[in-house]
Each structure stands twice: as structure tokens, then as C-alpha cells.
Amino acid sequence: MTASRPIPRPGRRVRGSASGRPVMALLDLLGRRWTLRVIWELRDGPLVFRELQARCGGISPSVLNTRLSELRENRLLEAGEAGYALTALGVELLELFGPVDRWAERWAAALGGARRRGA
Amino acid sequence: MTASRPIPRPGRRVRGSASGRPVMALLDLLGRRWTLRVIWELRDGPLVFRELQARCGGISPSVLNTRLSELRENRLLEAGEAGYALTALGVELLELFGPVDRWAERWAAALGGARRRGA
DNA sequence: TCCTGTGCTACGATAATCGAAGCATAATGC
DNA sequence: GCATTATGCTTCGATTATCGTAGCACAGGA
């Protein structure tokens, strides 16, 4: 255990917010590197540790394990027979990102159409 | 110039993904520390630099400036008379988080009701 | 001129993340 | 029994991101 920051949880004080408002805890949790990506990669079903690691582009196992712990602690994810899977709560959260996926396409179109820079 | 990581953009390769899929770029962008929070704090209107910094719990100005650059570069935010404000795109993205806010409340309720640990 | 507020930079210190290697366990094949 | 493979996961040194404080340059206002 590397004993990093406390895992953000609703009702607790979180990074940069003394309020403990749920959304602040959520933003803290999701704002950590790879967290959003991990949830995203589990959208089509459970994945074992190493497969999940690969899907996340070779994220280092220590960080992945840390993220898995945080997400498990917050009941967004659980370990089962087939590997790690989103819980019912996790699926709900993921579903909120469905529109985000579609929006990202429009965002890309807006950026690509509006400017002619970069690659 | 600290020349950190390249700013993620749709169509470019991003952290842990060679695909350049818009949603991957978005996850990379939003997965950086304080990014979600900055967008969130601008939900009620423009804020000047220092006020935004304060709302984010005293985030260090260098990081805030980095985040602002990234968000400006991606047209989610712009600097105007009254300070920094979300663009139309930024508002759209924020609106996707409306359900997230409500969901966070239910999430907190689920966690609080289901377990009796921690403090 | 002296405040105050603005956006923002510099820089040393600290914490998070990386990258690679490896451990312990369990299942499989021989 | 013994090697092989796959599993979840740990360790550790190196790199990167973020922090925290101080301060600069500019623009009013008094």
C-alpha cells in the first residue's frame, strides 16, 4: 500500500472542497488519471486485470490497482468470476456518458471544421 | 513554458490511445486534475482568474493556467470581459453533467445507506 | 505615488504516475 | 511431480504533474 490520498467519498471532505457535496467527491474521484477511462473500457462487459490494463494503453499496474480500489470502495465496480465489472451504480454512471460519447463526435467536428491547425 | 504533455485533441493520438477517437481525447482532457472542477465552477457564469482559483479550493495558479489553456485550445472556454466563461460547446458539455449532479446525490445515498464504515 | 486587483510566471518541494521486473497462487498439460 | 501459463498484484527507481509561495507587469483609483 502506497498510502496516497484518501479515497474521495460523498460526505467526506475532498480535494479542494470542504463541503463534502456528492458531486465534489465524484469530480475528485473521476478527475484522477485513468478513472474515466477505466469505467469507459468496462462498458462492454467484464475484463480481467491484465486485459483492462491493455485496453487502457498499458497503464501501470500499480495505478490501475489503485483506481480499481477507489472504484470498488465507491461501489462503481466489483471483481467477479469474469474479471472486473461495473456494478449497477457503475452502469448508471456509464450511461450518463452515452451522451458524452455522442457529444464528443460533434465537438471534434466543431473543432475540425472551425480551424485548420495542428495535425 | 513548462512544455508538459501535448494538449489532447480529437483526431490526435492521446494518452493511452492511438485511435484518436474523440471520446478518448475527451477522456484524456477531462481526466486531468481540476479540469472537471473548473468546468463545474463556471456553471453559473464567468469568473475572473483569481476567483476561479479560489472556487477551486486554492488550486495553484500554474496548474489553473495550464487547464485554462487546454480548455481554451479546445474551445470549451474563453476569456472575456467578465473573466473566463464557458463557450457554447462548453455549456453543452456542462449540460451533460446535469444528470451527473443528480446521480451523485443518489450515489451518495446508496453508499451511505448500504455501509457503515469510514467516517 | 501608492494602493488594489488583474492575469500570469518562476521555482523549489512534494506527490502521483510511469515502466519494468517479479512474486504468489491456481489451473493446465505432460 | 514438474513445467507452463495466466492470474491479481507488489515493489522500486525514474519521470512527470501538481503544489505552494513569491513575485512580475500592467491597469485603474485615490
XYZ file of N, CA, C and O in Angstrom, chain A residues 31-75:
180
model
N -11.737 12.722 -11.548
C -10.675 13.590 -12.044
C -9.293 12.987 -11.881
O -8.306 13.611 -12.245
N -9.226 11.811 -11.327
C -7.932 11.172 -11.192
C -7.592 10.426 -12.469
O -8.480 9.901 -13.149
N -6.337 10.369 -12.738
C -5.915 9.840 -14.022
C -6.375 8.400 -14.229
O -6.193 7.563 -13.361
N -6.945 8.164 -15.370
C -7.383 6.849 -15.826
C -8.741 6.437 -15.293
O -9.310 5.441 -15.744
N -9.273 7.150 -14.349
C -10.535 6.709 -13.761
C -11.654 6.677 -14.795
O -12.339 5.651 -14.953
N -11.808 7.771 -15.504
C -12.849 7.806 -16.528
C -12.607 6.723 -17.576
O -13.532 6.042 -18.008
N -11.360 6.574 -17.909
C -11.020 5.603 -18.946
C -11.337 4.175 -18.521
O -11.837 3.377 -19.311
N -11.038 3.859 -17.291
C -11.325 2.521 -16.777
C -12.821 2.221 -16.867
O -13.226 1.166 -17.363
N -13.608 3.156 -16.414
C -15.059 2.975 -16.487
C -15.481 2.783 -17.937
O -16.273 1.894 -18.265
N -14.911 3.605 -18.771
C -15.253 3.544 -20.191
C -14.925 2.191 -20.806
O -15.701 1.628 -21.566
N -13.775 1.659 -20.446
C -13.335 0.410 -21.065
C -14.148 -0.791 -20.580
O -14.098 -1.857 -21.188
N -14.858 -0.615 -19.500
C -15.682 -1.710 -18.997
C -17.108 -1.655 -19.544
O -17.977 -2.405 -19.102
N -17.319 -0.783 -20.509
C -18.684 -0.568 -20.993
C -19.285 -1.803 -21.662
O -20.490 -2.000 -21.619
N -18.446 -2.648 -22.242
C -18.991 -3.814 -22.955
C -18.947 -5.101 -22.145
O -19.167 -6.182 -22.693
N -18.615 -5.007 -20.870
C -18.590 -6.213 -20.052
C -17.319 -6.314 -19.242
O -16.438 -5.460 -19.339
N -17.252 -7.362 -18.443
C -16.134 -7.527 -17.512
C -14.814 -7.752 -18.250
O -14.798 -8.289 -19.361
N -13.745 -7.340 -17.616
C -12.402 -7.571 -18.136
C -11.496 -8.001 -16.987
O -11.630 -7.511 -15.872
N -10.601 -8.920 -17.280
C -9.635 -9.297 -16.256
C -8.574 -8.201 -16.154
O -8.439 -7.367 -17.050
N -7.846 -8.259 -15.067
C -6.893 -7.202 -14.749
C -5.986 -6.852 -15.918
O -5.909 -5.698 -16.355
N -5.335 -7.854 -16.431
C -4.348 -7.582 -17.479
C -4.978 -7.100 -18.779
O -4.388 -6.313 -19.522
N -6.155 -7.595 -19.066
C -6.832 -7.151 -20.275
C -7.259 -5.689 -20.134
O -7.086 -4.882 -21.041
N -7.768 -5.382 -18.968
C -8.151 -4.000 -18.692
C -6.943 -3.080 -18.799
O -7.001 -1.990 -19.369
N -5.849 -3.565 -18.276
C -4.601 -2.814 -18.348
C -4.209 -2.543 -19.797
O -3.833 -1.430 -20.162
N -4.349 -3.576 -20.619
C -4.002 -3.429 -22.033
C -4.927 -2.434 -22.733
O -4.480 -1.584 -23.500
N -6.218 -2.536 -22.442
C -7.177 -1.631 -23.082
C -6.907 -0.178 -22.710
O -7.238 0.735 -23.453
N -6.349 -0.001 -21.540
C -6.041 1.365 -21.106
C -4.665 1.800 -21.592
O -4.061 2.728 -21.047
N -4.191 1.110 -22.598
C -2.949 1.545 -23.216
C -1.722 1.265 -22.380
O -0.735 1.992 -22.460
N -1.786 0.197 -21.564
C -0.603 -0.181 -20.815
C -0.370 0.627 -19.552
O 0.760 0.763 -19.083
N -1.432 1.151 -19.008
C -1.363 1.816 -17.697
C -0.598 0.937 -16.718
O -0.705 -0.285 -16.751
N 0.191 1.548 -15.877
C 0.989 0.738 -14.962
C 0.097 0.068 -13.926
O -0.885 0.638 -13.469
N 0.422 -1.166 -13.610
C -0.468 -1.968 -12.761
C -0.694 -1.366 -11.384
O -1.753 -1.545 -10.805
N 0.291 -0.671 -10.871
C 0.098 -0.074 -9.549
C -0.996 0.980 -9.584
O -1.849 1.028 -8.696
N -0.982 1.804 -10.610
C -2.015 2.829 -10.717
C -3.362 2.187 -10.990
O -4.376 2.575 -10.402
N -3.363 1.207 -11.864
C -4.627 0.533 -12.153
C -5.218 -0.064 -10.887
O -6.406 0.073 -10.617
N -4.369 -0.697 -10.134
C -4.860 -1.296 -8.898
C -5.397 -0.244 -7.930
O -6.417 -0.449 -7.273
N -4.716 0.876 -7.881
C -5.200 1.971 -7.047
C -6.575 2.439 -7.501
O -7.491 2.607 -6.703
N -6.719 2.612 -8.808
C -8.010 3.069 -9.347
C -9.103 2.037 -9.090
O -10.236 2.368 -8.754
N -8.751 0.780 -9.261
C -9.730 -0.278 -9.021
C -10.181 -0.257 -7.566
O -11.362 -0.419 -7.272
N -9.230 -0.038 -6.679
C -9.581 0.042 -5.267
C -10.539 1.196 -4.994
O -11.543 1.039 -4.296
N -10.218 2.337 -5.564
C -11.066 3.510 -5.352
C -12.473 3.264 -5.882
O -13.463 3.616 -5.233
N -12.538 2.657 -7.045
C -13.842 2.429 -7.657
C -14.625 1.342 -6.934
O -15.842 1.406 -6.821
N -13.886 0.345 -6.447
C -14.552 -0.695 -5.662
C -15.083 -0.112 -4.359
O -16.203 -0.389 -3.946
N -14.260 0.683 -3.734
C -14.633 1.311 -2.470
C -15.902 2.146 -2.626
O -16.678 2.302 -1.707
N -16.069 2.664 -3.823
C -17.225 3.504 -4.089
C -18.333 2.766 -4.834
O -19.242 3.386 -5.388
N -18.200 1.455 -4.883
C -19.265 0.615 -5.420
C -19.616 0.893 -6.865
O -20.755 0.684 -7.290
